[in-house]
Amino acid sequence: MSMKFVFAVVAAAALLAFAAGSVAQDEREPEEPTVFPEGEYRDEAFYLCTACHGSDLVRAQGHTRERWAEVLKIMVDRHNMAELEGEELDKTLDYLAKAFPPKGRVYSNPFLNRRQ
Amino acid sequence: MGMRSKERGLFELYRDDPERADALVFNRRGLLKGSALAAMGAAVGGAIPFSGNMPSGYIPAALAQGAPAGTQPKILKMDGKADLVILGDKPLVAETPEHLLNDDVTPNDKIFIRNNGVAPDAVSNPDSWELTVDGEVNNVLKLTLGEMKKKFQPVTLALQMECGGNGRSAFEPKASGNQWTNGAISNARWTGVRLKDVLQAAGLKPSAVYTGHYGTDTHLSGDATKPAISRGVPITKAMEEHTIIAYAVNGGPIPQINGAPLRLIVPGWPGSTSQKWVNRIWVRDREHDGQGMGGTSYRVPVKPMVPGDKADPANFRILESMPVRSIITNVPNGTELKAGTRQVALRGHAWAGENTVSDVQVSADFGQTWTKAKLGKAANKYAWQTWTADLKLPDAGYYELWVKATDSNGRSQGHAPGHWNPQGYNGNAMHRVAVLVPA
């Protein structure tokens, strides 16, 4: 896609038009493995999982090891990801399950920190 | 049991360990206790006048929406688009926050963006765009957009177009895919020709039972032989009066990222059936089996499954009509109202896939009492409906404005999305907006 877009990183409050401060970037920077949490096999998992799509698609999820295995199966069966085997598969799943475990709701409070 | 507020604040506690937070905050009767109530009030930034009605285990909307703690929403900056919230940048996926959806007819800059693959470049001569209709037809058609405009009667309709995964973020445990709140919906005025007229011109064989749609976007893996997405609909839906092949929206060209120069609009059904950059409609003699048709994609369980459990694809059916949903569009979540405000005028929209909306109700007291909204009619079938309502706020403090709609089959919206499924379809929890009336 040749269409270029830029995004601004805006504090949650800015969404509500009380902009705190926004850092506009010229263009999307290539992602680095450090966008993934630290852990054994992080770099390998990062490069594997961002070959086709951005890291957000992975980071937005929180799954058990079993459900990560199902996600990987979809990547292989439907989306042309090369099948992982043996240690490579184990380590990838270990990493994903540890780095992106099931999460409860995550909260951000629009009123908190707005006063004082 | 007292709040261990020294250990960590309620906000952090809710963020890190909601179950423990609930255990600490709520007593056995499910009512907020004095000191805990004050703490929760502090966490949301004001007293909670209707705290007596707050259900046990309830997480205030002010805490439950928006970007995950520690992360910040990324705002799209793209020519021709409003400040949509980016859910993913490769493929580009961006939703329109509820408060940007206040228009009765969604303008082009507020039409959400959902890509499954790599979007094609704009074409220089849209009228030479070619559409092929083949498969179970008597005459294979190859029509340019220019010919199509001349040959078939144009129609203009306001039509809902909604991503199948809208509302997914409310599922627990988390469902896989883009974490939409309610922003994968638009109600623009599309102009095009009826798919029915084109299929009739091709002449359907008796064996025609389903369509398979193809576009010019490419799969993310770079495999040129693999479509990014290729879904379809039963012939009856394809022959429906309101299913159109659109070449214009709101009186002008379709934004490139939304499928110019030609796309399908299959209103009331998951947006993935409304193929963007459409160049082929393959009429099938069986259910289409293209990319995105099998497994648990765009499918929902027949028998309810245990949330988080392994899915048995044999228990799944294709998601057809989208569920009923309503949103408040004139008051953004997190609005601080003027001091002394005792009444708030609300407005928003409601829609229900194939069905119509028969009732909309709003509450400012955590659902203890409900007020019937004034509900407008749809501009035409498959357009959303606009509602208005006034709610009283008895005192200063923190309130949540809730809205729920009921469809023409009597189905309403729950507090949490039901029918968990691994890819998170049909999530239509009530929309909640937190507001604060300063003391």
XYZ file of C-alpha atoms in Angstrom:
555
model
C 0.000 0.000 0.000
C 1.529 3.275 -0.990
C -0.825 5.310 1.122
C 1.104 6.967 3.860
C -0.281 7.788 7.205
C 1.094 9.165 10.358
C -0.263 8.854 13.804
C -0.005 10.884 16.867
C 0.406 9.292 20.213
C -2.102 11.022 22.372
C -2.659 10.683 26.074
C -5.951 9.032 26.963
C -7.357 12.314 28.166
C -6.702 13.944 24.833
C -9.290 11.675 23.300
C -11.759 13.694 25.268
C -10.430 16.951 23.888
C -8.477 17.889 26.960
C -5.261 17.278 25.123
C -2.393 16.881 27.501
C 0.367 16.680 24.966
C 0.736 14.867 21.727
C 3.794 13.645 19.993
C 3.207 13.580 16.291
C 5.491 11.342 14.317
C 6.312 11.953 10.722
C 5.827 8.467 9.582
C 5.550 5.084 11.167
C 8.915 3.858 12.369
C 9.779 0.234 11.724
C 9.022 -1.779 14.831
C 11.739 -3.215 17.037
C 11.595 -6.404 19.130
C 11.507 -4.214 22.239
C 7.812 -3.515 21.592
C 7.358 -7.042 22.966
C 7.896 -7.680 26.696
C 11.244 -9.109 27.655
C 11.651 -12.827 27.907
C 13.403 -15.828 26.493
C 12.844 -16.149 22.741
C 11.431 -12.624 22.465
C 13.377 -11.596 19.376
C 12.585 -14.818 17.527
C 8.888 -14.536 18.367
C 8.835 -10.889 17.390
C 10.303 -11.454 13.952
C 8.137 -14.484 13.394
C 4.915 -12.733 14.321
C 5.518 -9.419 12.610
C 6.494 -10.861 9.258
C 2.960 -10.307 7.978
C 1.242 -7.913 10.349
C 1.995 -5.282 12.950
C 2.784 -6.212 16.522
C -0.458 -4.605 17.771
C -2.446 -7.564 16.544
C -0.409 -9.772 18.868
C -0.030 -7.353 21.761
C -3.778 -6.684 21.936
C -4.441 -10.330 22.843
C -4.105 -12.217 26.094
C -4.348 -15.995 25.910
C -3.437 -19.192 27.680
C -0.780 -21.369 26.061
C -3.531 -23.616 24.678
C -5.324 -20.729 23.025
C -2.067 -19.345 21.635
C -1.536 -22.766 20.095
C -4.944 -22.399 18.416
C -4.030 -18.944 17.124
C -0.818 -20.345 15.655
C -2.761 -23.137 14.030
C -4.938 -20.522 12.299
C -1.796 -18.689 11.153
C -0.532 -21.916 9.581
C -3.802 -23.348 8.221
C -5.200 -20.121 6.824
C -2.528 -17.533 6.543
C 0.516 -19.293 5.093
C 2.687 -19.167 8.183
C 5.362 -21.840 8.025
C 4.563 -24.636 10.443
C 6.671 -24.538 13.596
C 8.038 -27.717 15.038
C 9.725 -29.074 18.141
C 11.691 -26.635 20.196
C 10.810 -23.708 17.993
C 7.095 -24.259 18.561
C 7.533 -24.863 22.290
C 9.628 -21.784 22.814
C 7.311 -19.584 20.778
C 4.299 -20.776 22.749
C 6.147 -20.430 26.057
C 7.082 -16.898 25.172
C 3.600 -15.863 23.966
C 1.874 -17.413 26.975
C 4.218 -15.604 29.352
C 4.362 -12.288 27.535
C 0.664 -12.074 26.656
C -1.260 -14.046 29.282
C -5.036 -13.847 29.727
C -5.883 -10.449 31.071
C -8.871 -9.211 32.947
C -10.260 -5.901 31.940
C -7.678 -3.183 31.748
C -8.728 0.167 32.964
C -8.116 3.750 32.239
C -10.062 6.336 34.144
C -10.924 9.531 32.306
C -11.388 11.503 35.518
C -8.408 10.307 37.463
C -5.422 12.639 37.403
C -7.439 15.323 35.714
C -7.847 17.294 38.899
C -5.152 18.541 41.311
C -12.519 -6.246 56.121
C -11.005 -2.885 55.339
C -9.517 -1.613 52.155
C -5.798 -2.006 52.190
C -5.447 1.333 50.585
C -1.888 1.722 51.757
C -0.890 -1.359 49.878
C -1.996 0.105 46.584
C -4.731 2.360 45.349
C -8.102 1.092 44.263
C -7.427 2.057 40.715
C -4.238 0.033 40.610
C -5.948 -2.784 42.444
C -8.779 -2.889 39.913
C -6.279 -2.793 37.140
C -4.053 -5.525 38.488
C -6.452 -7.805 40.265
C -10.115 -6.993 39.705
C -11.392 -10.034 41.578
C -9.467 -9.168 44.683
C -10.539 -5.539 44.312
C -14.153 -6.615 44.239
C -13.724 -8.856 47.239
C -12.264 -5.958 49.145
C -14.701 -3.331 47.988
C -18.048 -5.089 48.118
C -19.612 -6.680 51.181
C -21.611 -9.864 51.004
C -24.866 -8.103 50.266
C -23.252 -6.622 47.264
C -23.439 -3.063 48.537
C -20.526 -0.761 48.644
C -19.225 -0.249 52.128
C -18.618 3.188 53.566
C -14.881 3.551 53.335
C -14.689 1.487 50.186
C -17.407 3.596 48.645
C -15.399 6.696 49.383
C -12.347 5.035 47.886
C -14.176 4.078 44.751
C -15.575 7.579 44.567
C -12.050 8.876 44.785
C -10.946 6.479 42.084
C -13.571 7.742 39.674
C -13.119 11.341 40.747
C -16.416 12.088 42.478
C -19.110 10.836 44.825
C -21.383 8.138 43.397
C -24.979 9.191 44.093
C -26.494 5.893 42.992
C -23.915 3.688 44.686
C -26.677 1.800 46.501
C -27.689 0.363 43.162
C -24.270 -0.658 42.022
C -24.217 -4.381 41.439
C -21.594 -6.488 43.132
C -18.596 -7.161 40.979
C -19.374 -4.079 38.993
C -16.543 -2.122 37.482
C -17.360 1.535 36.873
C -17.460 2.509 33.201
C -14.897 5.178 33.907
C -12.487 2.407 34.778
C -13.586 -0.055 32.173
C -13.201 1.806 28.925
C -10.530 3.347 26.854
C -6.995 2.304 26.227
C -5.387 -0.260 28.500
C -3.577 1.282 31.433
C 0.014 1.988 30.564
C -0.759 2.285 26.879
C -2.102 5.192 24.921
C -4.582 5.192 22.071
C -3.021 5.863 18.710
C -4.952 8.416 16.746
C -5.114 8.165 12.983
C -3.805 11.134 11.054
C -4.832 10.506 7.480
C -6.051 12.874 4.776
C -9.807 12.650 4.507
C -10.253 10.877 7.831
C -11.299 12.177 11.232
C -9.368 11.290 14.398
C -10.180 7.598 14.344
C -8.556 5.288 16.901
C -6.000 2.916 15.379
C -6.398 -0.701 16.446
C -3.699 -1.979 14.130
C -1.495 -0.328 11.571
C -0.590 -3.324 9.455
C -3.191 -4.097 8.238
C -4.642 -0.661 8.926
C -7.685 -0.979 11.180
C -9.232 2.061 12.887
C -12.498 2.603 14.701
C -14.731 5.645 15.057
C -15.279 6.428 18.745
C -18.982 6.615 19.667
C -18.870 10.380 20.180
C -17.749 10.895 16.564
C -20.822 9.032 15.316
C -23.395 11.684 16.202
C -24.348 12.492 12.573
C -27.536 10.839 11.312
C -25.708 10.049 8.085
C -22.079 9.127 8.687
C -19.789 11.419 6.658
C -16.911 9.858 4.707
C -14.229 10.959 7.146
C -15.962 9.033 9.926
C -16.406 5.726 8.142
C -14.281 3.227 10.086
C -11.399 1.369 8.425
C -11.032 -2.389 8.356
C -8.452 -4.075 6.154
C -7.657 -7.768 6.040
C -4.722 -7.490 3.689
C -2.709 -5.001 1.718
C -4.944 -2.284 0.242
C -4.538 -1.665 -3.503
C -3.479 1.685 -4.960
C -6.091 4.058 -6.326
C -6.962 3.612 -10.001
C -6.733 6.556 -12.379
C -9.819 5.720 -14.442
C -12.557 4.306 -12.190
C -15.046 3.858 -15.045
C -12.789 1.261 -16.650
C -12.789 -0.887 -13.477
C -14.017 -4.351 -14.442
C -16.330 -6.691 -12.555
C -16.714 -10.334 -13.552
C -19.808 -12.348 -12.648
C -19.287 -16.044 -13.297
C -20.001 -19.504 -11.940
C -23.602 -20.731 -11.872
C -24.878 -18.205 -14.429
C -26.133 -18.507 -17.997
C -23.941 -15.686 -19.293
C -20.619 -14.783 -17.775
C -20.632 -11.003 -17.411
C -17.628 -8.739 -17.696
C -18.847 -5.259 -16.977
C -16.909 -2.057 -16.623
C -18.085 0.350 -13.966
C -18.941 2.785 -16.768
C -21.199 0.187 -18.439
C -22.747 -0.765 -15.135
C -23.761 2.824 -14.462
C -25.412 3.048 -17.894
C -27.096 -0.308 -17.874
C -28.650 -0.543 -14.423
C -30.881 1.742 -12.421
C -28.990 3.539 -9.653
C -30.203 3.386 -6.050
C -29.186 5.529 -3.090
C -29.805 4.231 0.418
C -28.606 4.935 3.954
C -27.156 1.597 5.031
C -25.535 0.247 8.150
C -22.168 -1.261 7.538
C -20.673 -2.903 10.588
C -17.672 -5.127 11.180
C -18.598 -8.613 12.386
C -16.271 -8.142 15.352
C -17.794 -4.892 16.618
C -17.954 -4.963 20.428
C -15.311 -7.722 20.666
C -13.224 -5.988 23.346
C -15.883 -6.640 25.992
C -15.491 -10.418 25.843
C -13.872 -12.222 28.721
C -11.662 -14.105 28.405
C -10.299 -12.037 25.562
C -11.412 -13.094 22.121
C -8.876 -13.084 19.297
C -8.867 -10.272 16.787
C -9.085 -6.501 16.638
C -10.319 -5.195 19.963
C -13.217 -3.045 18.754
C -15.297 -1.132 21.281
C -18.476 -0.012 19.425
C -16.778 1.938 16.662
C -16.920 -0.482 13.728
C -20.207 0.926 12.445
C -21.195 3.474 9.833
C -24.487 4.585 8.335
C -23.575 6.430 5.143
C -25.670 7.023 2.031
C -24.375 4.644 -0.608
C -25.124 4.866 -4.314
C -24.813 1.923 -6.630
C -26.750 -0.701 -8.528
C -28.635 -3.615 -7.042
C -26.617 -6.824 -7.001
C -29.916 -8.501 -7.862
C -30.177 -6.632 -11.175
C -26.649 -7.658 -12.142
C -27.214 -11.297 -11.161
C -30.458 -11.345 -13.145
C -28.652 -9.945 -16.178
C -26.197 -12.826 -15.883
C -29.091 -15.258 -15.440
C -28.901 -17.470 -12.367
C -28.928 -21.209 -12.922
C -31.141 -23.277 -10.595
C -27.908 -24.573 -9.057
C -26.959 -21.083 -7.770
C -27.057 -21.098 -3.982
C -24.305 -18.808 -2.706
C -21.995 -16.000 -3.781
C -18.209 -15.777 -3.409
C -16.706 -12.282 -3.447
C -13.228 -11.253 -4.546
C -11.369 -7.953 -4.442
C -7.948 -6.641 -5.431
C -6.391 -6.387 -1.965
C -3.668 -8.977 -1.386
C -2.927 -11.399 1.430
C -0.557 -10.199 4.148
C 1.785 -13.119 3.576
C 2.634 -11.719 0.134
C 1.242 -14.814 -1.605
C -0.333 -13.297 -4.723
C -2.539 -16.340 -5.307
C -4.222 -16.024 -1.917
C -7.088 -13.547 -1.419
C -6.902 -11.307 1.651
C -10.515 -12.216 2.285
C -13.217 -13.858 0.196
C -16.591 -14.320 1.780
C -20.087 -14.558 0.361
C -23.791 -14.751 1.138
C -26.716 -17.055 0.337
C -28.423 -16.161 -2.957
C -31.506 -14.925 -1.077
C -29.425 -12.235 0.645
C -27.643 -11.391 -2.611
C -31.051 -10.934 -4.279
C -32.315 -8.693 -1.495
C -33.365 -5.195 -2.690
C -30.886 -3.464 -0.400
C -27.773 -5.434 -1.292
C -25.898 -3.167 -3.689
C -22.699 -2.796 -5.650
C -21.698 0.729 -4.630
C -19.600 3.221 -6.583
C -20.354 6.377 -4.594
C -20.983 7.380 -1.010
C -22.602 10.521 0.377
C -22.785 11.934 -3.128
C -19.106 11.570 -3.990
C -16.377 9.022 -4.618
C -15.778 6.273 -2.056
C -12.609 6.910 0.001
C -9.823 4.707 -1.406
C -9.275 2.986 1.949
C -13.002 2.138 2.108
C -12.976 0.257 -1.205
C -13.019 2.644 -4.212
C -13.973 2.499 -6.953
C -16.352 -0.431 -6.404
C -17.480 -2.377 -3.359
C -20.386 -4.408 -2.141
C -22.694 -3.228 0.607
C -24.506 -6.134 2.237
C -26.298 -4.205 4.971
C -26.983 -5.694 8.391
C -24.477 -8.531 7.847
C -20.818 -8.657 8.893
C -18.806 -6.111 6.905
C -16.546 -8.859 5.584
C -19.348 -9.818 3.168
C -19.291 -6.249 1.785
C -16.176 -6.905 -0.317
C -14.032 -3.830 -0.943
C -12.359 -3.190 -4.328
C -14.651 -5.905 -5.686
C -13.734 -7.320 -9.115
C -15.370 -10.729 -9.161
C -18.575 -12.329 -7.962
C -18.444 -16.064 -8.299
C -21.890 -17.623 -8.108
C -21.515 -20.939 -6.338
C -23.441 -24.224 -6.275
C -22.564 -24.663 -2.595
C -21.691 -22.553 0.422
C -18.646 -20.487 -0.536
C -15.364 -21.794 0.881
C -13.099 -18.785 0.332
C -10.669 -17.164 2.759
C -12.540 -16.372 5.988
C -15.435 -18.791 5.494
C -14.597 -21.861 7.609
C -13.464 -22.759 11.100
C -14.559 -20.250 13.695
C -14.060 -17.133 11.525
C -17.195 -15.010 11.261
C -18.998 -17.862 12.973
C -20.803 -18.247 16.270
C -21.525 -21.310 18.402
C -24.849 -23.082 17.943
C -24.855 -24.506 21.467
C -23.330 -22.028 23.954
C -19.733 -22.948 24.783
C -17.750 -22.551 27.966
C -15.930 -19.201 27.745
C -12.269 -19.798 26.945
C -12.785 -23.453 26.075
C -11.459 -25.117 22.940
C -13.911 -24.628 20.103
C -15.452 -27.482 18.159
C -15.928 -26.096 14.630
C -18.832 -28.547 14.127
C -20.782 -26.519 16.707
C -20.481 -23.296 14.692
C -22.772 -21.558 12.242
C -22.122 -18.561 10.001
C -22.874 -15.200 11.598
C -25.560 -13.686 9.378
C -27.568 -10.779 10.831
C -25.629 -8.555 13.214
C -27.114 -8.228 16.715
C -28.987 -5.251 18.207
C -26.766 -2.417 19.455
C -27.199 1.164 20.667
C -24.761 3.970 21.375
C -24.789 7.379 23.056
C -23.149 9.792 20.633
C -23.522 13.302 22.037
C -21.716 12.858 25.369
C -18.178 11.406 25.240
C -17.122 8.981 27.960
C -15.345 11.029 30.610
C -17.261 14.277 30.139
C -17.181 16.705 33.027
C -20.564 18.425 32.952
C -21.133 21.972 34.219
C -21.418 22.334 37.986
C -25.077 22.362 38.939
C -26.168 20.171 36.019
C -29.240 18.194 37.068
C -30.479 16.967 33.725
C -28.709 15.727 30.655
C -30.129 15.489 27.136
C -28.911 12.366 25.392
C -28.975 11.294 21.785
C -27.599 8.440 19.795
C -28.383 5.677 17.351
C -29.582 2.090 17.491
C -29.635 -0.663 14.893
C -30.224 -4.390 14.728
C -28.791 -6.035 11.613
C -31.658 -7.470 9.593
C -34.220 -6.365 12.162
C -35.516 -3.016 13.292
C -35.162 -1.493 16.737
C -38.442 -1.343 18.630
C -37.308 0.217 21.899
C -34.414 2.162 23.416
C -34.014 2.868 27.137
C -31.479 4.806 29.158
C -30.477 4.776 32.825
C -28.386 7.006 35.069
C -28.662 4.818 38.171
C -26.884 1.626 37.158
C -30.034 0.136 35.699
C -32.241 0.565 38.773
C -34.675 2.612 36.728
C -34.940 2.991 32.995
C -36.314 5.842 30.909
C -37.827 5.167 27.514
C -36.144 7.144 24.746
C -37.932 8.794 21.852
C -37.082 6.555 18.944
C -37.066 7.734 15.327
C -37.800 5.688 12.242
C -35.111 4.399 9.904
C -34.592 6.439 6.720
C -35.080 3.136 4.895
C -34.705 -0.525 5.809
C -31.167 -1.186 7.113
C -30.540 2.440 8.095
C -29.897 2.995 11.786
C -32.443 4.790 13.964
C -31.815 7.915 15.994
C -33.075 8.245 19.554
C -33.201 11.038 22.140
C -33.856 11.047 25.876
C -33.535 13.274 28.937
C -32.125 11.931 32.175
C -32.244 13.525 35.624
C -29.098 13.635 37.734
C -30.249 14.277 41.318
C -27.005 15.601 42.763
C -23.389 16.368 42.025
C -21.098 13.369 41.513
C -20.152 10.518 39.255
C -22.773 8.977 36.989
C -22.913 6.408 34.291
C -25.295 6.819 31.431
C -26.345 3.459 30.081
C -28.263 2.681 26.927
C -29.861 -0.520 25.729
C -31.982 -1.261 22.692
C -34.462 -4.048 21.948
C -34.999 -5.400 18.449
C -38.212 -6.313 16.678
C -37.796 -9.914 17.881
C -37.724 -8.799 21.520
C -33.975 -9.345 21.948
C -32.153 -6.792 24.042
C -28.574 -6.072 25.118
C -26.921 -7.434 28.253
C -24.387 -5.910 30.618
C -21.741 -8.230 29.270
C -21.577 -9.932 25.889
C -22.995 -13.438 26.014
C -22.274 -16.454 23.866
C -18.502 -16.306 24.132
C -16.694 -17.547 21.043
C -12.956 -17.642 20.353
C -12.959 -14.940 17.701
C -15.426 -12.712 19.503
C -18.499 -12.174 17.323
C -21.952 -10.978 18.410
C -20.596 -8.978 21.368
C -23.272 -6.363 22.019
C -22.946 -5.299 25.642
C -24.702 -2.062 26.609
C -22.831 1.154 25.930
C -21.859 3.000 29.106
C -20.699 6.591 29.359
C -19.150 8.007 32.529
C -19.860 11.638 33.392
C -19.004 13.813 36.345
C -21.033 16.677 37.821
C -18.565 18.732 39.876
C -19.691 19.573 43.404
